[in-house]
Each structure stands twice: as structure tokens, then as C-alpha cells.
PDB file of C-alpha atoms in Angstrom:
ATOM      1  CA  UNK A 309      26.752   0.277  -3.344  1.00 36.00           C
ATOM      2  CA  UNK A 310      26.743   3.943  -3.807  1.00 37.00           C
ATOM      3  CA  UNK A 311      24.248   5.525  -1.028  1.00 35.00           C
ATOM      4  CA  UNK A 312      22.686   8.689  -1.703  1.00 31.00           C
ATOM      5  CA  UNK A 313      21.364  10.688   1.373  1.00 33.00           C
ATOM      6  CA  UNK A 314      18.525  13.193   1.231  1.00 32.00           C
ATOM      7  CA  UNK A 315      18.057  15.914   3.621  1.00 32.00           C
ATOM      8  CA  UNK A 316      14.068  16.692   4.166  1.00 33.00           C
ATOM      9  CA  UNK A 317      13.810  19.933   5.552  1.00 32.00           C
ATOM     10  CA  UNK A 318      10.557  19.933   7.804  1.00 34.00           C
ATOM     11  CA  UNK A 319       8.193  22.445   7.643  1.00 33.00           C
ATOM     12  CA  UNK A 320       4.677  22.778   9.197  1.00 36.00           C
ATOM     13  CA  UNK A 321       2.343  23.627   6.391  1.00 42.00           C
ATOM     14  CA  UNK A 322      -1.199  24.333   6.433  1.00 47.00           C
ATOM     15  CA  UNK A 323      -2.904  23.867   2.280  1.00 53.00           C
ATOM     16  CA  UNK A 324      -5.559  26.439   3.429  1.00 52.00           C
ATOM     17  CA  UNK A 325      -9.172  26.413   3.432  1.00 55.00           C
ATOM     18  CA  UNK A 326     -10.100  27.491   0.214  1.00 57.00           C
ATOM     19  CA  UNK A 327     -13.904  26.448  -0.545  1.00 70.00           C
ATOM     20  CA  UNK A 328     -14.156  25.640   3.093  1.00 83.00           C
ATOM     21  CA  UNK A 329     -12.159  22.431   3.349  1.00 93.00           C
ATOM     22  CA  UNK A 330     -10.455  21.294   6.589  1.00 94.00           C
ATOM     23  CA  UNK A 331      -6.791  20.230   6.310  1.00 93.00           C
ATOM     24  CA  UNK A 332      -8.411  16.648   7.109  1.00 95.00           C
ATOM     25  CA  UNK A 333     -10.706  17.240   3.892  1.00 96.00           C
ATOM     26  CA  UNK A 334      -7.687  18.303   1.840  1.00 95.00           C
ATOM     27  CA  UNK A 335      -6.064  14.988   3.085  1.00 96.00           C
ATOM     28  CA  UNK A 336      -8.645  12.926   1.965  1.00 97.00           C
ATOM     29  CA  UNK A 337      -9.113  14.511  -1.263  1.00 97.00           C
ATOM     30  CA  UNK A 338      -5.521  13.829  -2.012  1.00 97.00           C
ATOM     31  CA  UNK A 339      -5.203  10.240  -1.033  1.00 97.00           C
ATOM     32  CA  UNK A 340      -8.700   9.026  -2.053  1.00 96.00           C
ATOM     33  CA  UNK A 341     -12.136  11.345  -2.445  1.00 97.00           C
ATOM     34  CA  UNK A 342     -14.748  13.074  -0.206  1.00 98.00           C
ATOM     35  CA  UNK A 343     -17.250  11.268  -2.238  1.00 97.00           C
ATOM     36  CA  UNK A 344     -18.718   8.260  -0.308  1.00 96.00           C
ATOM     37  CA  UNK A 345     -20.128   7.026  -3.244  1.00 95.00           C
ATOM     38  CA  UNK A 346     -17.082   7.011  -5.489  1.00 94.00           C
ATOM     39  CA  UNK A 347     -14.229   4.260  -5.398  1.00 93.00           C
ATOM     40  CA  UNK A 348     -11.190   5.376  -6.085  1.00 96.00           C
ATOM     41  CA  UNK A 349      -8.245   3.120  -7.633  1.00 97.00           C
ATOM     42  CA  UNK A 350      -4.615   3.748  -6.371  1.00 97.00           C
ATOM     43  CA  UNK A 351      -2.030   1.743  -8.650  1.00 97.00           C
ATOM     44  CA  UNK A 352       1.390   0.793  -7.342  1.00 97.00           C
ATOM     45  CA  UNK A 353       4.246  -0.740  -9.064  1.00 98.00           C
ATOM     46  CA  UNK A 354       7.528  -1.474  -7.686  1.00 98.00           C
ATOM     47  CA  UNK A 355      10.093  -4.069  -6.564  1.00 99.00           C
ATOM     48  CA  UNK A 356      10.891  -5.951  -3.605  1.00 99.00           C
ATOM     49  CA  UNK A 357      14.556  -7.080  -2.621  1.00 99.00           C
ATOM     50  CA  UNK A 358      15.605  -9.630   0.084  1.00 98.00           C
ATOM     51  CA  UNK A 359      18.450  -9.003   2.582  1.00 98.00           C
ATOM     52  CA  UNK A 360      20.387 -11.283   5.343  1.00 97.00           C
ATOM     53  CA  UNK A 361      22.721  -9.797   7.836  1.00 96.00           C
ATOM     54  CA  UNK A 362      25.875  -8.919   6.645  1.00 95.00           C
ATOM     55  CA  UNK A 363      25.013  -9.290   3.009  1.00 96.00           C
ATOM     56  CA  UNK A 364      23.664  -6.686   0.344  1.00 97.00           C
ATOM     57  CA  UNK A 365      19.956  -5.920  -1.045  1.00 98.00           C
ATOM     58  CA  UNK A 366      19.384  -8.211  -3.647  1.00 98.00           C
ATOM     59  CA  UNK A 367      16.249  -8.232  -6.053  1.00 98.00           C
ATOM     60  CA  UNK A 368      13.535 -10.746  -5.524  1.00 98.00           C
ATOM     61  CA  UNK A 369      10.742  -9.802  -8.070  1.00 97.00           C
ATOM     62  CA  UNK A 370       8.804  -6.834  -8.962  1.00 98.00           C
ATOM     63  CA  UNK A 371       5.131  -6.069  -7.404  1.00 98.00           C
ATOM     64  CA  UNK A 372       2.210  -4.463  -8.998  1.00 97.00           C
ATOM     65  CA  UNK A 373      -1.409  -4.224  -8.006  1.00 96.00           C
ATOM     66  CA  UNK A 374      -4.408  -1.958  -6.743  1.00 96.00           C
ATOM     67  CA  UNK A 375      -5.931  -0.594  -3.845  1.00 96.00           C
ATOM     68  CA  UNK A 376      -9.721   0.269  -4.114  1.00 95.00           C
ATOM     69  CA  UNK A 377     -11.323   2.467  -1.413  1.00 95.00           C
ATOM     70  CA  UNK A 378     -13.875   4.583  -0.214  1.00 96.00           C
ATOM     71  CA  UNK A 379     -13.789   7.244   2.257  1.00 97.00           C
ATOM     72  CA  UNK A 380     -16.945   7.529   4.527  1.00 97.00           C
ATOM     73  CA  UNK A 381     -17.587  10.958   6.839  1.00 97.00           C
ATOM     74  CA  UNK A 382     -18.479   9.700  10.655  1.00 96.00           C
ATOM     75  CA  UNK A 383     -20.554  11.794  12.706  1.00 97.00           C
ATOM     76  CA  UNK A 384     -17.345  13.251  14.847  1.00 96.00           C
ATOM     77  CA  UNK A 385     -15.884  14.599  11.701  1.00 95.00           C
ATOM     78  CA  UNK A 386     -13.280  11.847  10.840  1.00 96.00           C
ATOM     79  CA  UNK A 387     -13.288   9.283   8.199  1.00 97.00           C
ATOM     80  CA  UNK A 388     -13.675   5.872   7.877  1.00 97.00           C
ATOM     81  CA  UNK A 389     -11.587   4.216   5.122  1.00 96.00           C
ATOM     82  CA  UNK A 390     -12.768   0.955   3.470  1.00 96.00           C
ATOM     83  CA  UNK A 391     -10.981  -0.959   0.794  1.00 96.00           C
ATOM     84  CA  UNK A 392      -9.417  -4.134  -0.726  1.00 94.00           C
ATOM     85  CA  UNK A 393      -6.325  -4.663  -2.364  1.00 95.00           C
ATOM     86  CA  UNK A 394      -4.678  -7.120  -4.927  1.00 94.00           C
ATOM     87  CA  UNK A 395      -1.088  -7.262  -5.835  1.00 96.00           C
ATOM     88  CA  UNK A 396       1.070 -10.033  -8.039  1.00 96.00           C
ATOM     89  CA  UNK A 397       4.740 -10.690  -7.303  1.00 98.00           C
ATOM     90  CA  UNK A 398       6.472 -10.629 -11.044  1.00 97.00           C
ATOM     91  CA  UNK A 399       9.666 -12.347 -12.639  1.00 97.00           C
ATOM     92  CA  UNK A 400      12.362  -9.501 -12.555  1.00 96.00           C
ATOM     93  CA  UNK A 401      13.554  -9.974 -15.991  1.00 95.00           C
ATOM     94  CA  UNK A 402      10.470 -11.030 -17.922  1.00 95.00           C
ATOM     95  CA  UNK A 403       7.365  -9.307 -15.628  1.00 95.00           C
ATOM     96  CA  UNK A 404       5.532 -12.641 -16.115  1.00 96.00           C
ATOM     97  CA  UNK A 405       3.068 -13.105 -13.063  1.00 96.00           C
ATOM     98  CA  UNK A 406       5.294 -15.506 -10.540  1.00 97.00           C
ATOM     99  CA  UNK A 407       3.441 -18.802 -10.004  1.00 95.00           C
ATOM    100  CA  UNK A 408       6.675 -20.590  -8.742  1.00 98.00           C
ATOM    101  CA  UNK A 409       9.443 -18.796  -7.198  1.00 98.00           C
ATOM    102  CA  UNK A 410      12.828 -20.705  -7.332  1.00 97.00           C
ATOM    103  CA  UNK A 411      14.160 -19.304  -3.820  1.00 98.00           C
ATOM    104  CA  UNK A 412      17.905 -17.857  -3.600  1.00 97.00           C
ATOM    105  CA  UNK A 413      17.794 -18.323  -0.086  1.00 97.00           C
ATOM    106  CA  UNK A 414      16.323 -21.933   0.720  1.00 97.00           C
ATOM    107  CA  UNK A 415      17.067 -23.209  -3.015  1.00 97.00           C
ATOM    108  CA  UNK A 416      13.663 -24.656  -2.973  1.00 98.00           C
ATOM    109  CA  UNK A 417      10.725 -23.892  -5.493  1.00 98.00           C
ATOM    110  CA  UNK A 418       8.021 -22.318  -3.637  1.00 98.00           C
ATOM    111  CA  UNK A 419       4.528 -21.606  -4.621  1.00 98.00           C
ATOM    112  CA  UNK A 420       3.630 -18.103  -4.730  1.00 98.00           C
ATOM    113  CA  UNK A 421       0.233 -16.392  -3.180  1.00 95.00           C
ATOM    114  CA  UNK A 422      -0.788 -13.335  -4.586  1.00 94.00           C
ATOM    115  CA  UNK A 423      -1.835 -10.536  -2.022  1.00 95.00           C
ATOM    116  CA  UNK A 424      -5.791 -10.377  -1.749  1.00 91.00           C
ATOM    117  CA  UNK A 425      -6.356  -8.361   1.424  1.00 92.00           C
ATOM    118  CA  UNK A 426      -9.884  -7.910   2.104  1.00 90.00           C
ATOM    119  CA  UNK A 427     -11.066  -5.895   4.092  1.00 90.00           C
ATOM    120  CA  UNK A 428      -8.248  -3.102   4.529  1.00 91.00           C
ATOM    121  CA  UNK A 429      -9.865  -0.826   7.248  1.00 93.00           C
ATOM    122  CA  UNK A 430      -8.635   2.076   8.723  1.00 92.00           C
ATOM    123  CA  UNK A 431      -9.841   5.232  10.899  1.00 94.00           C
ATOM    124  CA  UNK A 432      -8.326   8.647   9.825  1.00 95.00           C
ATOM    125  CA  UNK A 433      -8.968  11.339  12.554  1.00 94.00           C
ATOM    126  CA  UNK A 434      -6.825  13.943  11.633  1.00 91.00           C
ATOM    127  CA  UNK A 435      -4.258  14.913   8.559  1.00 89.00           C
ATOM    128  CA  UNK A 436      -0.758  13.821   8.034  1.00 85.00           C
ATOM    129  CA  UNK A 437       1.298  16.605   7.749  1.00 82.00           C
ATOM    130  CA  UNK A 438       1.842  18.704   4.683  1.00 86.00           C
ATOM    131  CA  UNK A 439       5.210  19.636   3.474  1.00 89.00           C
ATOM    132  CA  UNK A 440       6.580  21.313   0.760  1.00 87.00           C
ATOM    133  CA  UNK A 441       8.758  18.874  -1.369  1.00 84.00           C
ATOM    134  CA  UNK A 442      11.627  21.530  -1.387  1.00 80.00           C
ATOM    135  CA  UNK A 443      11.352  25.434  -0.069  1.00 80.00           C
ATOM    136  CA  UNK A 444      12.380  26.240  -3.924  1.00 83.00           C
ATOM    137  CA  UNK A 445       9.141  24.904  -5.061  1.00 80.00           C
ATOM    138  CA  UNK A 446       6.277  25.183  -2.165  1.00 84.00           C
ATOM    139  CA  UNK A 447       3.273  24.522  -4.282  1.00 87.00           C
ATOM    140  CA  UNK A 448       4.637  20.441  -4.608  1.00 91.00           C
ATOM    141  CA  UNK A 449       3.290  19.033  -1.501  1.00 93.00           C
ATOM    142  CA  UNK A 450       3.974  15.538   0.499  1.00 94.00           C
ATOM    143  CA  UNK A 451       1.833  14.379   3.070  1.00 95.00           C
ATOM    144  CA  UNK A 452       4.034  11.580   4.843  1.00 94.00           C
ATOM    145  CA  UNK A 453       2.387   8.602   6.849  1.00 93.00           C
ATOM    146  CA  UNK A 454       4.064   6.152   8.627  1.00 93.00           C
ATOM    147  CA  UNK A 455       2.686   2.606  10.293  1.00 93.00           C
ATOM    148  CA  UNK A 456       4.494   0.628  12.595  1.00 96.00           C
ATOM    149  CA  UNK A 457       3.407  -2.808  12.741  1.00 95.00           C
ATOM    150  CA  UNK A 458       4.496  -5.200  15.965  1.00 97.00           C
ATOM    151  CA  UNK A 459       1.945  -7.685  17.155  1.00 96.00           C
ATOM    152  CA  UNK A 460       1.692 -11.203  18.048  1.00 97.00           C
ATOM    153  CA  UNK A 461       2.093 -13.442  14.811  1.00 97.00           C
ATOM    154  CA  UNK A 462      -0.649 -15.311  13.828  1.00 95.00           C
ATOM    155  CA  UNK A 463       1.694 -18.143  12.699  1.00 97.00           C
ATOM    156  CA  UNK A 464       3.624 -18.559  15.944  1.00 98.00           C
ATOM    157  CA  UNK A 465       6.669 -20.647  15.766  1.00 97.00           C
ATOM    158  CA  UNK A 466       5.588 -23.618  17.884  1.00 97.00           C
ATOM    159  CA  UNK A 467       2.748 -24.345  15.663  1.00 97.00           C
ATOM    160  CA  UNK A 468       3.907 -23.215  12.187  1.00 98.00           C
ATOM    161  CA  UNK A 469       7.549 -23.932  12.485  1.00 98.00           C
ATOM    162  CA  UNK A 470       8.382 -23.791   8.436  1.00 98.00           C
ATOM    163  CA  UNK A 471       6.458 -20.726   7.854  1.00 98.00           C
ATOM    164  CA  UNK A 472       7.021 -18.064  11.179  1.00 98.00           C
ATOM    165  CA  UNK A 473       9.673 -15.759  11.410  1.00 97.00           C
ATOM    166  CA  UNK A 474       9.009 -15.528  14.856  1.00 96.00           C
ATOM    167  CA  UNK A 475       6.508 -15.061  17.658  1.00 97.00           C
ATOM    168  CA  UNK A 476       6.095 -11.052  16.833  1.00 97.00           C
ATOM    169  CA  UNK A 477       5.122  -9.702  13.395  1.00 96.00           C
ATOM    170  CA  UNK A 478       7.441  -6.703  12.670  1.00 96.00           C
ATOM    171  CA  UNK A 479       7.095  -4.396   9.968  1.00 97.00           C
ATOM    172  CA  UNK A 480       6.949  -0.795   8.958  1.00 98.00           C
ATOM    173  CA  UNK A 481       5.303   0.591   6.251  1.00 97.00           C
ATOM    174  CA  UNK A 482       6.155   4.414   5.004  1.00 97.00           C
ATOM    175  CA  UNK A 483       3.686   6.477   2.615  1.00 96.00           C
ATOM    176  CA  UNK A 484       4.479   9.682   0.859  1.00 96.00           C
ATOM    177  CA  UNK A 485       1.431  11.385  -1.254  1.00 97.00           C
ATOM    178  CA  UNK A 486       2.405  14.062  -3.580  1.00 97.00           C
ATOM    179  CA  UNK A 487      -0.094  16.793  -4.750  1.00 96.00           C
ATOM    180  CA  UNK A 488      -0.266  20.198  -5.926  1.00 95.00           C
ATOM    181  CA  UNK A 489      -1.365  22.901  -3.264  1.00 92.00           C
ATOM    182  CA  UNK A 490      -2.643  25.379  -5.923  1.00 91.00           C
ATOM    183  CA  UNK A 491      -4.666  22.817  -7.857  1.00 92.00           C
ATOM    184  CA  UNK A 492      -6.033  21.833  -4.124  1.00 93.00           C
ATOM    185  CA  UNK A 493      -6.883  25.431  -3.089  1.00 90.00           C
ATOM    186  CA  UNK A 494      -8.304  26.561  -6.798  1.00 91.00           C
ATOM    187  CA  UNK A 495     -10.632  23.344  -7.229  1.00 92.00           C
ATOM    188  CA  UNK A 496     -13.769  22.309  -5.743  1.00 94.00           C
ATOM    189  CA  UNK A 497     -13.717  18.766  -6.843  1.00 96.00           C
ATOM    190  CA  UNK A 498     -14.154  15.776  -4.075  1.00 97.00           C
ATOM    191  CA  UNK A 499     -10.529  14.381  -5.434  1.00 97.00           C
ATOM    192  CA  UNK A 500      -7.575  15.847  -6.698  1.00 97.00           C
ATOM    193  CA  UNK A 501      -4.574  13.979  -8.409  1.00 96.00           C
ATOM    194  CA  UNK A 502      -2.010  12.018  -6.621  1.00 97.00           C
ATOM    195  CA  UNK A 503       1.201  10.596  -7.229  1.00 97.00           C
ATOM    196  CA  UNK A 504       3.018   8.512  -4.218  1.00 97.00           C
ATOM    197  CA  UNK A 505       5.278   6.217  -2.790  1.00 98.00           C
ATOM    198  CA  UNK A 506       4.895   3.250  -0.567  1.00 98.00           C
ATOM    199  CA  UNK A 507       7.953   1.537   1.186  1.00 98.00           C
ATOM    200  CA  UNK A 508       8.152  -1.506   3.356  1.00 98.00           C
ATOM    201  CA  UNK A 509      10.153  -3.430   5.471  1.00 98.00           C
ATOM    202  CA  UNK A 510       9.300  -6.837   6.577  1.00 98.00           C
ATOM    203  CA  UNK A 511       9.974 -10.493   7.403  1.00 98.00           C
ATOM    204  CA  UNK A 512       9.837 -12.847   5.037  1.00 98.00           C
ATOM    205  CA  UNK A 513       6.345 -13.961   3.579  1.00 98.00           C
ATOM    206  CA  UNK A 514       5.186 -17.050   5.112  1.00 98.00           C
ATOM    207  CA  UNK A 515       5.152 -18.945   1.526  1.00 98.00           C
ATOM    208  CA  UNK A 516       8.802 -18.610   1.308  1.00 99.00           C
ATOM    209  CA  UNK A 517       9.146 -21.849   4.065  1.00 98.00           C
ATOM    210  CA  UNK A 518      12.105 -20.315   5.729  1.00 98.00           C
ATOM    211  CA  UNK A 519      11.661 -21.157   9.359  1.00 97.00           C
ATOM    212  CA  UNK A 520      14.204 -19.497  11.370  1.00 94.00           C
ATOM    213  CA  UNK A 521      16.180 -18.236   8.465  1.00 97.00           C
ATOM    214  CA  UNK A 522      16.943 -14.398   9.358  1.00 97.00           C
ATOM    215  CA  UNK A 523      15.398 -12.483   6.247  1.00 98.00           C
ATOM    216  CA  UNK A 524      14.223  -9.345   5.483  1.00 98.00           C
ATOM    217  CA  UNK A 525      12.422  -7.936   3.003  1.00 99.00           C
ATOM    218  CA  UNK A 526      12.413  -4.407   1.118  1.00 99.00           C
ATOM    219  CA  UNK A 527       9.688  -2.727  -0.807  1.00 99.00           C
ATOM    220  CA  UNK A 528       9.821   0.183  -2.744  1.00 98.00           C
ATOM    221  CA  UNK A 529       6.704   0.992  -5.028  1.00 98.00           C
ATOM    222  CA  UNK A 530       5.706   4.272  -6.750  1.00 98.00           C
ATOM    223  CA  UNK A 531       1.870   4.927  -6.810  1.00 98.00           C
ATOM    224  CA  UNK A 532      -0.583   7.015  -8.334  1.00 97.00           C
ATOM    225  CA  UNK A 533      -4.612   7.684  -8.268  1.00 97.00           C
ATOM    226  CA  UNK A 534      -6.193   6.240 -11.519  1.00 94.00           C
ATOM    227  CA  UNK A 535      -8.683   8.317 -13.144  1.00 83.00           C
ATOM    228  CA  UNK A 536      -9.893   5.455 -15.299  1.00 83.00           C
ATOM    229  CA  UNK A 537     -10.469   3.102 -12.436  1.00 86.00           C
ATOM    230  CA  UNK A 538      -9.686  -0.563 -12.996  1.00 89.00           C
ATOM    231  CA  UNK A 539      -8.953   0.190 -16.604  1.00 89.00           C
ATOM    232  CA  UNK A 540      -5.410   1.338 -15.584  1.00 90.00           C
ATOM    233  CA  UNK A 541      -4.803  -2.224 -14.044  1.00 92.00           C
ATOM    234  CA  UNK A 542      -2.719  -4.565 -16.186  1.00 94.00           C
ATOM    235  CA  UNK A 543      -4.868  -7.223 -18.541  1.00 94.00           C
ATOM    236  CA  UNK A 544      -3.189  -9.973 -16.823  1.00 93.00           C
ATOM    237  CA  UNK A 545      -3.816  -9.119 -13.195  1.00 92.00           C
ATOM    238  CA  UNK A 546      -7.288  -8.597 -13.960  1.00 90.00           C
ATOM    239  CA  UNK A 547      -7.582 -12.177 -15.576  1.00 90.00           C
ATOM    240  CA  UNK A 548      -5.696 -13.789 -12.305  1.00 86.00           C
ATOM    241  CA  UNK A 549      -7.944 -11.759 -10.187  1.00 82.00           C
ATOM    242  CA  UNK A 550     -11.018 -13.623 -12.021  1.00 82.00           C
ATOM    243  CA  UNK A 551      -9.419 -17.270 -11.829  1.00 79.00           C
ATOM    244  CA  UNK A 552      -8.600 -16.658  -8.129  1.00 70.00           C
ATOM    245  CA  UNK A 553     -12.157 -15.379  -7.341  1.00 68.00           C
ATOM    246  CA  UNK A 554     -13.767 -18.656  -9.270  1.00 69.00           C
ATOM    247  CA  UNK A 555     -11.371 -20.805  -7.193  1.00 62.00           C
ATOM    248  CA  UNK A 556     -12.447 -20.121  -3.631  1.00 52.00           C
ATOM    249  CA  UNK A 557     -15.989 -19.460  -5.246  1.00 52.00           C
ATOM    250  CA  UNK A 558     -16.783 -15.911  -4.669  1.00 63.00           C
ATOM    251  CA  UNK A 559     -17.829 -13.230  -7.051  1.00 60.00           C
ATOM    252  CA  UNK A 560     -15.520 -11.505  -9.684  1.00 61.00           C
ATOM    253  CA  UNK A 561     -17.328  -8.346  -8.812  1.00 74.00           C
ATOM    254  CA  UNK A 562     -15.946  -7.930  -5.464  1.00 77.00           C
ATOM    255  CA  UNK A 563     -12.729  -6.508  -6.320  1.00 80.00           C
ATOM    256  CA  UNK A 564     -14.354  -3.955  -8.941  1.00 79.00           C
ATOM    257  CA  UNK A 565     -15.493  -2.039  -5.836  1.00 79.00           C
ATOM    258  CA  UNK A 566     -14.645  -0.940  -2.559  1.00 83.00           C
ATOM    259  CA  UNK A 567     -16.452  -2.179   0.323  1.00 84.00           C
ATOM    260  CA  UNK A 568     -19.554   0.145   1.291  1.00 82.00           C
ATOM    261  CA  UNK A 569     -19.712  -1.108   5.366  1.00 82.00           C
ATOM    262  CA  UNK A 570     -17.339  -1.979   7.797  1.00 78.00           C
ATOM    263  CA  UNK A 571     -16.609  -5.595   8.974  1.00 72.00           C
ATOM    264  CA  UNK A 572     -14.051  -6.887  10.745  1.00 67.00           C
ATOM    265  CA  UNK A 573     -10.814  -8.237   9.251  1.00 57.00           C
ATOM    266  CA  UNK A 574      -6.866  -9.289   9.870  1.00 48.00           C
ATOM    267  CA  UNK A 575      -5.837  -6.086   7.951  1.00 47.00           C
ATOM    268  CA  UNK A 576      -7.617  -3.107   9.883  1.00 46.00           C
ATOM    269  CA  UNK A 577      -5.417  -0.332  11.039  1.00 46.00           C
ATOM    270  CA  UNK A 578      -6.010   3.180  12.567  1.00 40.00           C
ATOM    271  CA  UNK A 579      -4.288   6.168  11.195  1.00 40.00           C
TER     272      UNK A 579
END
């Protein structure tokens, strides 16, 4: 396997305060919107690979879905991020939504559980550093945000031996948000175009039922802001959301809008 190394030149860079926007406000404009009444859809599409010690990466499935969110300014100038997200796993060759995975590690058939995270909350108190993607093209910026997750696993091995990868949940998520500084500085809009990347390394998923088998998952995706809202979401994803919400006896419209108030949830985090 050929490995390519990308050397990033880290340069502190301020987008500027044209039209009175602070660095934090510009960061919010890039990742979402300053308008608390606007829900923003960020779409993602990519691949998930699996790896065991001393083995190479092997593709497991495709990964596609969206996060729908809003940002609410707080009295101290920080922002509360409220969102939900729904993501499906697809068969890597046909792109069909997976209902059953023929597990290449255990050689068993596993029922696939889609990602349906609600809520996904965050408190954003400062802007991520903005850097030119390359010194030769300073108008193209990237904001990097890294999140390390390490906490007691809700699925403790002594209670959930088949579903737990260990006593500690351990993963890292790497975000990159790309935008154009000229557009940021020249516009007064609450939101500006963004493309991005989301990468993650984690333990295996509980529904893979691998017990003490040492397996890591690697996620790599492209993300972008949808200006047509849910119109950019694949039809089969919208259908499975509808089916899912009926199964658990909740309302389908829930996943059409970001939350408007904060409530506690397992997936709250602080940036």
C-alpha cells in the first residue's frame, strides 16, 4: 500500500472583521448559520474501513447521511449548537442500504443499526484556528477541529461481553471545514458555503458483536453544506427515516428540523 504524506504549514490566520463579524461569528457562518431560526443541513458521504493488529485496512461499507442543526447565541457571546443526525451504512459495491452485514471478521450475520443520534449538542466558545490550505492560495481557508472521546463505556464488558470493546470508549474525530476568505469578508449573510471532511477512528460498533476481538474502524468522509435543505438527502435515506420513526412511534417531522431547545443526551459535547 502506497502511503502519501501531506505536510501542513500551520499559519495563524484571522479572517478579519469585515461588516463587524468576529472570528467566532465567521466560524459559525462557515460551519452553520448565525440565524437561530435557520436549520442547516450538512451532508456527508464516505467510506468505513476495518483493521485488526498487523493487518491492512479493508473496506467494510459506505457511509452516507446528514446532520441538521442550528446555532443559538448565548448571553456571554458563545454559541449553543443543537442538532440531530441520521446516517446509513451502504453495501460498498451496490450502495444498497445495509440491513444485514455478513461480518468479515466473525463470519456471522449481524443486523445493522443505522445512526440516529438525537440530540447532538455542543457549546462553542471560541473559533477553531483558520489556516490557508496552502500559502500559494491564501484565500482558501480550513478550520480544523479535533475531538478526543475517552470515557467509561456504557456497555461494560461484565454486563455486555459480546457487544463491548472494553471498559473505556475510545475514539477520535477530526473535522476540517473549508471556505473562501474573500467570500467571507465580502458578504453580510448569516451563512456562507462550506465543504469539509470528517474522519474518525473508533472501536468496533456494538451491533458487530465482536466481544474481545481487537478491531478498529476508520471513517473518512466528504461533507458539504446543503442550501436546498433536505432536498439533497438521498430518497432511500428519507424513506428509511420515515420507516424508522414509525417503528419507534415518533413523528417523522422530527428529523426535518434541528432541535430548538437544549435537552440532555448521550451525545452532548463541548468544543
